[in-house]
Coordinates of C-alpha atoms in Angstrom, one line a residue:
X1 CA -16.8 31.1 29.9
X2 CA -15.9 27.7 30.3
X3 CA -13.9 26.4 27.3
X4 CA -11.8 23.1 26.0
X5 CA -8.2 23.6 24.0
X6 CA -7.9 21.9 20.9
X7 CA -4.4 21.0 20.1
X8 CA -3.5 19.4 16.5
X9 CA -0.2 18.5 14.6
X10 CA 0.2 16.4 11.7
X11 CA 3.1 14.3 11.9
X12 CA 5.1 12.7 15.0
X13 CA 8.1 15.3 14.1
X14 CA 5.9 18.3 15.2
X15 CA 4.9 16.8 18.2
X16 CA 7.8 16.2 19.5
X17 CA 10.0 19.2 18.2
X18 CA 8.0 22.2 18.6
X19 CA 3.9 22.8 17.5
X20 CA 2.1 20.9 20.5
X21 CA 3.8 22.7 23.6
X22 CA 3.6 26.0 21.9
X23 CA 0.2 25.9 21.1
X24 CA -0.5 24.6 24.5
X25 CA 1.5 27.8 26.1
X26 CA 0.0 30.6 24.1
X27 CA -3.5 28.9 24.7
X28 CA -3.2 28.5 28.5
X29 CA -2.2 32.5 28.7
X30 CA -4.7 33.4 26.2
X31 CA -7.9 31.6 28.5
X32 CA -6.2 32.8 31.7
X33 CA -5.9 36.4 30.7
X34 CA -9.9 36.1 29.1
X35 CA -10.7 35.1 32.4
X36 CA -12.2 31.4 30.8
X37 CA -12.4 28.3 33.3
X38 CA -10.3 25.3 30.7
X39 CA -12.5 22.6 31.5
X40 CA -10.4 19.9 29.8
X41 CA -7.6 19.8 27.0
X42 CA -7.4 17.7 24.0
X43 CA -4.8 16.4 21.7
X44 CA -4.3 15.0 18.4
X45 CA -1.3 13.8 16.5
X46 CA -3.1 13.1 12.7
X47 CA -4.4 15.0 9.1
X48 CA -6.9 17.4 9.9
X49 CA -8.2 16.3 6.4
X50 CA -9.8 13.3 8.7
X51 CA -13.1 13.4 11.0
X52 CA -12.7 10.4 12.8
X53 CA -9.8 11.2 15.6
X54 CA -9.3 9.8 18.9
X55 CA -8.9 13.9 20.5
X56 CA -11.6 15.2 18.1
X57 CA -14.1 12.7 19.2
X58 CA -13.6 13.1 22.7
X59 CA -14.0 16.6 22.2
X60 CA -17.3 16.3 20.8
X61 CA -18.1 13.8 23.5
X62 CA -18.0 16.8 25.6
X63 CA -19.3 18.9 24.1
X64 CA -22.8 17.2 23.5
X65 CA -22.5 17.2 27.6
X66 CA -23.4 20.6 27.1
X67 CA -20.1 21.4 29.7
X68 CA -18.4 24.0 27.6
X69 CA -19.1 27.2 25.7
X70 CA -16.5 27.3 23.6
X71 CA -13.5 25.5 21.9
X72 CA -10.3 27.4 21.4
X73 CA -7.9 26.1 19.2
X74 CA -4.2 28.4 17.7
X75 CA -6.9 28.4 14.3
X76 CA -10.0 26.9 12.9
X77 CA -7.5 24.9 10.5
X78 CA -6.2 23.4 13.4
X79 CA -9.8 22.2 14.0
X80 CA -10.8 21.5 10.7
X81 CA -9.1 20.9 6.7
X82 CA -12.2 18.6 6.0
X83 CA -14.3 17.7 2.9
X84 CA -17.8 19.8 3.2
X85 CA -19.8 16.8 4.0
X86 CA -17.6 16.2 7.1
X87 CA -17.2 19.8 7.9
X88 CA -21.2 20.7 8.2
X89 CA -21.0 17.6 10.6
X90 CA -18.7 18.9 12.6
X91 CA -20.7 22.6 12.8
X92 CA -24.1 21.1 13.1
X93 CA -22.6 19.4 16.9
X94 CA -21.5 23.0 17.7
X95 CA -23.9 24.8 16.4
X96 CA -26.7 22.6 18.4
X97 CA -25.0 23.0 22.0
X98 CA -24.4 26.6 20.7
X99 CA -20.5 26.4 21.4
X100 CA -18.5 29.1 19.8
X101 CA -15.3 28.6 18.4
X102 CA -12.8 30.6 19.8
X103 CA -8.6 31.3 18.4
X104 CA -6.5 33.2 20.4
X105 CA -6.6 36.5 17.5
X106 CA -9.7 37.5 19.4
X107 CA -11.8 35.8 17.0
X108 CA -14.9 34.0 18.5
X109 CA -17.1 32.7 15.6
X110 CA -20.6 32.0 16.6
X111 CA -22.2 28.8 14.1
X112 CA -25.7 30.3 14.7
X113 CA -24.9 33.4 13.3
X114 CA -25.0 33.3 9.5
X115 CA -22.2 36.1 8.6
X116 CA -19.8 34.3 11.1
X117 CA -20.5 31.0 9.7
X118 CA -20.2 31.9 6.0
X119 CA -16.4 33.5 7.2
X120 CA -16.0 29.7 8.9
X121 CA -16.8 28.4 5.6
X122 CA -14.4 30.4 4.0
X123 CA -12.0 29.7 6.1
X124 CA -12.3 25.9 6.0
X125 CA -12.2 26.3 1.9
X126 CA -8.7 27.8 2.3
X127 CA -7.6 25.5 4.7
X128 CA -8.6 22.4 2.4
X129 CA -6.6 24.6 -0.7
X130 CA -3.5 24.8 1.9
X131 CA -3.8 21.2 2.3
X132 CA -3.1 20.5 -0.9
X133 CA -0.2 23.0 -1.5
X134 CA 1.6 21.3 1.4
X135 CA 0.4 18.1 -0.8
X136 CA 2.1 19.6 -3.9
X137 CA 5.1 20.9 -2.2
X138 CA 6.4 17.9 -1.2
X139 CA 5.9 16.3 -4.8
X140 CA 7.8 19.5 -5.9
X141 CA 10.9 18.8 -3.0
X142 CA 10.9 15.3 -4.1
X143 CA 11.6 16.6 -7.7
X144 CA 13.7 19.0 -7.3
X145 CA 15.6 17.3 -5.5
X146 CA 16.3 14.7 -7.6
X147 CA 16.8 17.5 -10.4
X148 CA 19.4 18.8 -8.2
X149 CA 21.2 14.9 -8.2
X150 CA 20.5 13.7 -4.5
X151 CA 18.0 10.9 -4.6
X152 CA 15.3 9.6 -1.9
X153 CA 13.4 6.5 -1.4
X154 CA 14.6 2.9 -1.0
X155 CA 17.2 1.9 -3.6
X156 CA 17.6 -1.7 -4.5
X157 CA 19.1 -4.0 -1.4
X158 CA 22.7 -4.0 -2.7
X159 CA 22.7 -0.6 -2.0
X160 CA 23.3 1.9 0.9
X161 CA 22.1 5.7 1.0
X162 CA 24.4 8.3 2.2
X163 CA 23.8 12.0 1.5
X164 CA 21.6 11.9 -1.5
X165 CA 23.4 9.3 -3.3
X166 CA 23.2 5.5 -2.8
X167 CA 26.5 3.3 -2.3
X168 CA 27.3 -0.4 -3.0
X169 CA 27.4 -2.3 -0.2
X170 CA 30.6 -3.7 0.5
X171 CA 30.9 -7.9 -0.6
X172 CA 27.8 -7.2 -2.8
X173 CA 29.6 -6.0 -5.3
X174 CA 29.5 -8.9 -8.1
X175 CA 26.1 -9.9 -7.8
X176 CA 25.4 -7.6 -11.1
X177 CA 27.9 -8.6 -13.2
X178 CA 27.7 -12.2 -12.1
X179 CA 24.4 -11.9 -13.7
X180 CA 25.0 -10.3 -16.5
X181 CA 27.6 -12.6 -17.2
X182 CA 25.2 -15.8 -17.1
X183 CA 22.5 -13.8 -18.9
X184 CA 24.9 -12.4 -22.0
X185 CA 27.3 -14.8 -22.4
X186 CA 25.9 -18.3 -21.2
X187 CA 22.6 -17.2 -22.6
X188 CA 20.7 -18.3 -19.3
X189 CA 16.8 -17.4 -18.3
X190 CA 15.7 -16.0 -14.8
X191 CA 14.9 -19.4 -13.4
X192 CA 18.4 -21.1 -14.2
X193 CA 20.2 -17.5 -13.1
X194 CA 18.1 -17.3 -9.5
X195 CA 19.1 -21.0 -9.3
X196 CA 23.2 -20.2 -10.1
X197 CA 22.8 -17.1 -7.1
X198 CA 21.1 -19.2 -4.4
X199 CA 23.9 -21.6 -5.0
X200 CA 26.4 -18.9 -4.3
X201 CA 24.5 -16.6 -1.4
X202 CA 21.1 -15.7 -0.2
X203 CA 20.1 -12.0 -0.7
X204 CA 21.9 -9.2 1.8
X205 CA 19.1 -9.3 3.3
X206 CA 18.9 -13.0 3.7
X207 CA 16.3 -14.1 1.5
X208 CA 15.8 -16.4 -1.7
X209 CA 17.0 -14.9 -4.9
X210 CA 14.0 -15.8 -7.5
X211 CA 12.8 -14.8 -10.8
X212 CA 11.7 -11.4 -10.2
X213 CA 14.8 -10.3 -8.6
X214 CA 16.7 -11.1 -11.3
X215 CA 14.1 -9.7 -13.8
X216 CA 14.5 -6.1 -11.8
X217 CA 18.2 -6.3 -11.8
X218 CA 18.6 -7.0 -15.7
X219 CA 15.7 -3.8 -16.7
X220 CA 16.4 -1.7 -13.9
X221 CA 18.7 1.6 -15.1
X222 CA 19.2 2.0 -11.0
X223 CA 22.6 -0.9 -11.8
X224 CA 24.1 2.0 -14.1
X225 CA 23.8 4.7 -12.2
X226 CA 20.4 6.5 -12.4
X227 CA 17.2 7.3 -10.6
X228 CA 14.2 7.7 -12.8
X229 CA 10.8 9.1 -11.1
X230 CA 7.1 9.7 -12.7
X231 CA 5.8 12.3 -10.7
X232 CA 1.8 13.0 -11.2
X233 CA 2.3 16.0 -13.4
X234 CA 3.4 14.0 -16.3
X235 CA 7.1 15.0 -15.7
X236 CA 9.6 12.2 -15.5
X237 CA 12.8 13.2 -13.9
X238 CA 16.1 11.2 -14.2
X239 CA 19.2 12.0 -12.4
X240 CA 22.6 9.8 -11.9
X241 CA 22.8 9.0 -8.0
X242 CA 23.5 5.1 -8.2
X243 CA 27.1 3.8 -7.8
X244 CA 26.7 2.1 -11.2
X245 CA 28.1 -1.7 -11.3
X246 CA 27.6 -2.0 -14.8
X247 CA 28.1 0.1 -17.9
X248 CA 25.2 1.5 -19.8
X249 CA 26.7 0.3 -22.9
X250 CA 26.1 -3.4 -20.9
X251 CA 22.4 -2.6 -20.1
X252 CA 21.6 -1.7 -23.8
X253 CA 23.1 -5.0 -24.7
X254 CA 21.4 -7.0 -21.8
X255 CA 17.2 -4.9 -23.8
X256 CA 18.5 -5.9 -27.1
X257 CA 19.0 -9.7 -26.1
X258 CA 15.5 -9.3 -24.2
X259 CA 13.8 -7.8 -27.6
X260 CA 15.4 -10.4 -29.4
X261 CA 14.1 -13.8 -27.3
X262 CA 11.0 -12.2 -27.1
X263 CA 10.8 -11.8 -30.9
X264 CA 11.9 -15.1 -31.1
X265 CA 9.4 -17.2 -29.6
X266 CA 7.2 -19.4 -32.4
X267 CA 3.7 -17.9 -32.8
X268 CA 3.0 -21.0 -30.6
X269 CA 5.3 -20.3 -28.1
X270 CA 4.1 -16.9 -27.9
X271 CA 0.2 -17.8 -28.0
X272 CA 0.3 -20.4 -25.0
X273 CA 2.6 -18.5 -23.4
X274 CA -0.1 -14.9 -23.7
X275 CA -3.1 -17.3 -23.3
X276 CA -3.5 -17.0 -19.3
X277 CA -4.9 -15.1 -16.6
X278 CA -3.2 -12.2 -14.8
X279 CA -3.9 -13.6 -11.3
X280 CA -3.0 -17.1 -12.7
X281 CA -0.1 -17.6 -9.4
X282 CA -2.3 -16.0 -6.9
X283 CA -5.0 -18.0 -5.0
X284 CA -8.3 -16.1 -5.2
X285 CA -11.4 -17.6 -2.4
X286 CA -15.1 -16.6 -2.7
X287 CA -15.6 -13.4 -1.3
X288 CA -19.5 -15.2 -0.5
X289 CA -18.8 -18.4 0.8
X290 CA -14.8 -18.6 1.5
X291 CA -14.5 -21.2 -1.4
X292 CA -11.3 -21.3 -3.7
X293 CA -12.1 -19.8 -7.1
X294 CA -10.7 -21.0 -10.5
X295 CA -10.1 -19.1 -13.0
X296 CA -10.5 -21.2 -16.9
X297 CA -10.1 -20.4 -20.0
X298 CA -13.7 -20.5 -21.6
X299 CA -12.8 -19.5 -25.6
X300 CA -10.5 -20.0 -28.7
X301 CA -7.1 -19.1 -27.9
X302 CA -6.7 -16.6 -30.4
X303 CA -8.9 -14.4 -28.6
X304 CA -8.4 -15.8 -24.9
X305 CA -11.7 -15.5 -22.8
X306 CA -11.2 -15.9 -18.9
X307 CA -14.0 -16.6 -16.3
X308 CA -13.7 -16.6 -12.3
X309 CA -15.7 -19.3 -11.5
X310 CA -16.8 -22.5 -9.0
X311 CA -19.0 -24.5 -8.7
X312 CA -22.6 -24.0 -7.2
X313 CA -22.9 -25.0 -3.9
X314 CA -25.4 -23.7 -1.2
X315 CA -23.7 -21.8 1.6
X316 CA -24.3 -22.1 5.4
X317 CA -26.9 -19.6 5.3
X318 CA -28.9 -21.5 2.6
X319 CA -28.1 -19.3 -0.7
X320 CA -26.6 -20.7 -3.6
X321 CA -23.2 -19.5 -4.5
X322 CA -22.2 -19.5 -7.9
X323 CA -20.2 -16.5 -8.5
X324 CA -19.6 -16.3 -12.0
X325 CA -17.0 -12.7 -13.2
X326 CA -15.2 -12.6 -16.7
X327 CA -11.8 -12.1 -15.8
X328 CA -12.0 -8.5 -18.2
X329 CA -13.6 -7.1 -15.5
X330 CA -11.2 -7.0 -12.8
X331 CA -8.2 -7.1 -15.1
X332 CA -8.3 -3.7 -16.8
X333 CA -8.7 -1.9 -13.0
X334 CA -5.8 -3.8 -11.2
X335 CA -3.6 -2.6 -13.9
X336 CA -5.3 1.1 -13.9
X337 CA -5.1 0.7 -10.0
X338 CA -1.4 -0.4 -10.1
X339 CA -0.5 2.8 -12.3
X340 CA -2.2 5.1 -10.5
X341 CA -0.9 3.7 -6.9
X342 CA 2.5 5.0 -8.3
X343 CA 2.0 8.3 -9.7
X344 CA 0.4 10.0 -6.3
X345 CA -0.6 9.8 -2.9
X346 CA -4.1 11.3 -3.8
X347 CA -4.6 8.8 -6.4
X348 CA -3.5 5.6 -4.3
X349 CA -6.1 6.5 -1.8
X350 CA -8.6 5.4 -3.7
X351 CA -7.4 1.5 -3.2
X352 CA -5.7 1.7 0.2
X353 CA -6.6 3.0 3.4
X354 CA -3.6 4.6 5.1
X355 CA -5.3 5.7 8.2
X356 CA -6.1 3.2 10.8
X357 CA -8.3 3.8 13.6
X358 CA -7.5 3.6 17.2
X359 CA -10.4 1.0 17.3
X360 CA -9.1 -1.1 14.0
X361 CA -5.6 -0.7 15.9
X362 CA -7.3 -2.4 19.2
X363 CA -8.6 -5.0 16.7
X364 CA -5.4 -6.0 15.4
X365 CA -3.8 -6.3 19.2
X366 CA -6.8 -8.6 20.3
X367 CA -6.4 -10.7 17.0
X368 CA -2.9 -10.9 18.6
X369 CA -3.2 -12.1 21.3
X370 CA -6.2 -14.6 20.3
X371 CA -4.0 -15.9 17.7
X372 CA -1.4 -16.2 20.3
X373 CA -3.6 -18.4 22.5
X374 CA -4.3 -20.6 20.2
X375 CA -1.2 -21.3 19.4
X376 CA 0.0 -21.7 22.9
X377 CA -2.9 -24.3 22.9
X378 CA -1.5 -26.3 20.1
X379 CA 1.8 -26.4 21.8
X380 CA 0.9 -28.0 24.1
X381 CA -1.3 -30.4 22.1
X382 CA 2.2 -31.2 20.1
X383 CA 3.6 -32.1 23.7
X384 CA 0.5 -34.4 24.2
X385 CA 1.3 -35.9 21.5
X386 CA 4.6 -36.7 21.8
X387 CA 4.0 -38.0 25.5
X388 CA 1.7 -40.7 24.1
X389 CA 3.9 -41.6 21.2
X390 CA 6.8 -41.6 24.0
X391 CA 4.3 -43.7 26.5
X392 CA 3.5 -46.0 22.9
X393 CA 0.4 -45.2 23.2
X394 CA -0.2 -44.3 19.7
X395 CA 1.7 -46.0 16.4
X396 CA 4.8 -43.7 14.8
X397 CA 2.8 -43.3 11.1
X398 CA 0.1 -42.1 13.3
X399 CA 2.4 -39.9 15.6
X400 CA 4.1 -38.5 12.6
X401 CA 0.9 -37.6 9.9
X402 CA -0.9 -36.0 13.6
X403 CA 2.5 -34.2 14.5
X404 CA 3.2 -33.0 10.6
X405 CA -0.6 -31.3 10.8
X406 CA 0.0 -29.9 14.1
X407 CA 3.3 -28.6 12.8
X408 CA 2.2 -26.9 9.8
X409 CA -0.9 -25.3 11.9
X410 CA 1.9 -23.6 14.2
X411 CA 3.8 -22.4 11.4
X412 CA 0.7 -20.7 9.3
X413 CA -0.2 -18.5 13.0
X414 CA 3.3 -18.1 13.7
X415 CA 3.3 -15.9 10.2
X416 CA 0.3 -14.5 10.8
X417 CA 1.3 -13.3 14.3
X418 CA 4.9 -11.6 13.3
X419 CA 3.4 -9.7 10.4
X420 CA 0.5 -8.3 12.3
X421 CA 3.1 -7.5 14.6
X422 CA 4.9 -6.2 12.5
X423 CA 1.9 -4.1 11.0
X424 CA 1.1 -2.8 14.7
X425 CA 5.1 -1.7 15.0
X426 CA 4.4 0.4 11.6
X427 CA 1.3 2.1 12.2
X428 CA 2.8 2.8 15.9
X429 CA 6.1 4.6 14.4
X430 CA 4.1 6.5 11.8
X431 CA 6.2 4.4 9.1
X432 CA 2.7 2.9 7.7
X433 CA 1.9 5.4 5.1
X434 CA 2.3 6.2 1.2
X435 CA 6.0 6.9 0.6
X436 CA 6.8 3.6 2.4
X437 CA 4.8 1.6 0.0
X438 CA 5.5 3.3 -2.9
X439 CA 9.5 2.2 -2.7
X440 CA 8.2 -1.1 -1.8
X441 CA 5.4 -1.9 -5.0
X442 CA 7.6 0.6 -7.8
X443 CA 7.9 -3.3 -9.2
X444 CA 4.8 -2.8 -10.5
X445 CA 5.9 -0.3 -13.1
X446 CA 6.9 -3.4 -15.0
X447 CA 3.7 -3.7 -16.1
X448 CA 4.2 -0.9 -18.5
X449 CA 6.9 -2.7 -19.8
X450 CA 6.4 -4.8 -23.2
X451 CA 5.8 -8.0 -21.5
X452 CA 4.0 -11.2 -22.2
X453 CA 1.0 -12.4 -20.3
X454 CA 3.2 -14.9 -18.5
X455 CA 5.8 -12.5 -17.2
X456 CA 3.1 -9.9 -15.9
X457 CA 1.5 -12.7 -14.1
X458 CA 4.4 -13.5 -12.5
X459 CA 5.5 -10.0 -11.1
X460 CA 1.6 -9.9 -9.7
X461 CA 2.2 -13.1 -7.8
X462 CA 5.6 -11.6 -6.1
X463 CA 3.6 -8.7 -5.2
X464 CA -0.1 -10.0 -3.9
X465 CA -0.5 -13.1 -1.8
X466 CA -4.3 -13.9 -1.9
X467 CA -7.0 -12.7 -3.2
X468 CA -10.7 -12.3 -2.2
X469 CA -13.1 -11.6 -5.3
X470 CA -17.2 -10.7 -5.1
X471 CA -19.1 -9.2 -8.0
X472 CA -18.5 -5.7 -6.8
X473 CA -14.7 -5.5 -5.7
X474 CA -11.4 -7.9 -5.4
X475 CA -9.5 -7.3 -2.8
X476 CA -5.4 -8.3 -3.2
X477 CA -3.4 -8.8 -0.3
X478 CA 0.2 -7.6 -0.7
X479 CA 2.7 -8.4 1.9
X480 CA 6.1 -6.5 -0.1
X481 CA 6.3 -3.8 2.6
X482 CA 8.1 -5.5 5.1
X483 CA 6.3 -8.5 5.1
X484 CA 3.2 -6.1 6.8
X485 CA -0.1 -7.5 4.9
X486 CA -1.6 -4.4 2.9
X487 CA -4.8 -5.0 1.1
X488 CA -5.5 -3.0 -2.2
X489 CA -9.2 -2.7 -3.3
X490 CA -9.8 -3.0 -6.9
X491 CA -13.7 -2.4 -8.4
X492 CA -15.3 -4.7 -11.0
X493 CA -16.9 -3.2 -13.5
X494 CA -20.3 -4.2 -14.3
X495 CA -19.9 -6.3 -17.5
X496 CA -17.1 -6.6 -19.8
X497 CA -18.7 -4.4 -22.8
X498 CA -17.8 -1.7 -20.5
X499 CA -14.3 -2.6 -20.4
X500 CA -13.8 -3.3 -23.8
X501 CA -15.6 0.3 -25.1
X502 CA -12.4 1.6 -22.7
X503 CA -9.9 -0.4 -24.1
X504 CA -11.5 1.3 -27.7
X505 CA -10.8 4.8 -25.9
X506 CA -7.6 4.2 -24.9
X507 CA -6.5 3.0 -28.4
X508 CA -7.9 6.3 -30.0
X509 CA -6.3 8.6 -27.3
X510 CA -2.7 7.0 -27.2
X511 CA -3.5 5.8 -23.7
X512 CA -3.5 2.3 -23.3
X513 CA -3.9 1.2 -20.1
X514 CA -5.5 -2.9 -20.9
X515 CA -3.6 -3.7 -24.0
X516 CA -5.2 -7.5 -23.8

């Protein structure tokens, strides 16, 4: 029989430690001593959870050719841990070229026949369950790990992690107590405090010390020692790992002051400062016609109404735009969405896409490189430029405004090609995935936090750079990992009745989610 060997890992550590060249062995021998011709081998380094691979597609390339009898693989789960509708895909290509699928046990499961493919069936069920043990074990390790006082993830950027527990950086030590100190005693906001530290330093890691940095450092219990983590079970598990540089009798002192200048505000102060959108600091375009969308204040202020809105205009193809989305609508799911990204890896799924293709990774290089050429073209139109300003061929205001636009063009594809760069570098180490994010957008547990309108709609504009909104989904653009661009997809309900009949369930169950 002529056959093809299937080889599968999950993760980059298998592949290189142990699982690919052992399965490869024991396969070899197990086709030699059957006395099977291996007409080609195939590899893949992924989630058998996922259809589309570069190994698995190649290996049903060849077998449409009608080439082999027979794929052997260590075990069907190595083949398969898909979702039914993929699975019966995947059987209805064997089944048609009638090619068996063989595991070195001795099984050899024949798709046409219907007691072998119910066993297949089975067999893919408890691969799918095992899936999500391995899903659940990890949640578990991460737990009791931090039950058992050694933390994980990224800690704040003052720190340093060695061994479970996370260390201040040496010369980094005042920046907490420098702020407490403006905060407590000369009674300073965010803005004036990020003002004070960029006086003194840049962050450790070389950037601009703004509002939101100094937000997280006056609510964050991380400063006095602990590590607190919601896990998807409901269980919230706390454990002292933090080289505190602050006292917890400091931090207590630093909520009361909060409670107190919030409750101080004049119904006024309070009302204007409530009265605005969520997405106020992030620029939203027309998901339709690439237009800049506004987003106005359409009712009383006492119950604030907010519509995303332009003007109409016909688009190049002829149809009038004039997109037209109560703010309600998107709102209530960005918060949900936010939530959910943080309490699981299952749950996040539903708004990002971990898993990019081989093709979307080609994509990414060509925008590269295009992006590249065009900038190598305005280069050289700079030096143009500057010859005929040198030659005075062209007026200084004229060289200057021309040479500023130039400029300014250069810089906006310069970002755009380090951070798909960047992206590429990511996906390419395996580092582009879930727990990478999660330590990156945990700001957005803030959002649970009794704030005003205007301080949530600040933290959403230090996590999401643009946004692109249609009538059916808005789509936020997040560049906090490592500067990599990471779009979240957010659905808009169908009218705002909707929303606020779930903002009516939430109030009766304890569960608010859209307090607005």
């Amino acid at each position: 029989m002529r056959v093809a060997n299937y080889y599968r890992v999950s993760t980059k550590l298998q592949q290189d430690r142990f699982s690919l060249s052992a399965q490869q062995t024991e396969l070899t021998n197990y086709a030699v001593k059957q006395g099977w011709e291996i007409v080609d081998e195939f590899i893949d380094v992924e989630t058998g959870g996922k259809l589309d691979k570069k190994g698995l597609n190649a290996l049903l390339d060849l077998v449409e050719s009608g080439r082999i009898g027979a794929v052997l693989c260590m075990d069907q789960d190595r083949l398969s841990r898909l979702d039914t509708m993929s699975w019966e895909y995947l059987k209805s290509v064997l089944r048609e070229k009638n090619v068996k699928i063989a595991e070195p046990n001795g099984t050899l499961t024949n798709l046409s026949n219907e007691d072998d493919e119910f066993m297949s069936d089975l067999k893919n069920l408890l691969a799918q369950r095992e899936k999500r043990k391995v899903v659940k074990r990890m949640m578990y390790g991460k737990r009791q790990r931090l039950r058992e006082g050694k933390g994980w993830g990224a800690g704040p950027f003052e720190y340093e992690y060695r061994d479970g527990f996370y260390y201040v950086k040496k010369g980094w030590e005042w920046t907490v107590p420098f702020i407490d100190d403006l905060y407590i005693n000369k009674k300073m906001g965010m803005k004036k405090i990020s003002d004070k530290l960029n006086e003194v330093s840049s962050t450790p890691i070389g950037g601009k010390w703004n509002e939101h940095l100094v937000h997280t450092r006056l609510t964050s219990k991380a400063f006095h020692g602990y590590q607190e983590r919601a896990f998807s079970n409901g269980e919230t598990v706390t454990a002292k790992v933090f080289e505190p540089m602050r006292t917890e009798e400091t931090y207590n002192i630093i909520q009361e002051i909060r409670t107190a200048r919030a409750e101080g505000f004049s119904v006024s102060t309070r009302t204007s400062t409530d009265n605005i959108n969520l997405l106020k600091f992030v620029p939203i375009t027309c998901g339709y016609c690439g237009r800049t969308i506004q987003v106005q204040q359409t009712s009383k202020k006492e119950k604030p109404r907010f519509y995303a809105q332009h003007g109409r205009k016909d688009t190049a193809s002829g149809e009038r735009c004039d997109i037209l989305v109560n703010a309600k609508r998107y709102e209530y799911n960005l918060i949900k969405a936010l939530k959910e990204i943080l309490l699981s890896e299952e749950l996040s799924r539903k708004y990002i896409d971990f898993e990019t293709k081989d093709e979307e990774l080609e994509k990414l290089k060509k925008e590269v490189d295009h992006t590249k050429a065009s900038l190598n073209k305005l280069n050289q139109s700079k030096d143009r430029l500057l010859d005929l300003y040198l030659d005075a061929k062209i007026e200084k205001d004229s060289y200057l405004k021309k040479e500023a636009e130039l400029s300014g063009r250069i810089k906006a594809l310069s970002d755009i090609v380090e951070k798909t760069e960047r992206k590429i570098v990511a996906i390419n180490k395996n580092d582009w995935n879930y727990e990478s994010l999660y330590d990156y957008i945990e700001i957005a547990k803030e959002f649970e936090s009794d704030l005003t309108r205007h301080e949530q709609a600040i933290i959403a504009s230090k996590l999401f750079t643009k946004a692109i909104l249609t009538e059916k989904e808005l789509v936020l653009t997040t560049e906090i990992y490592n500067g990599i661009p990471v779009d979240i997809k957010v659905p808009v309900v169908d009218n705002a009745r909707t929303v606020n009949a779930w903002i009516r369930r939430d109030k009766r169950e304890g569960n608010v989610i859209y307090p607005y």
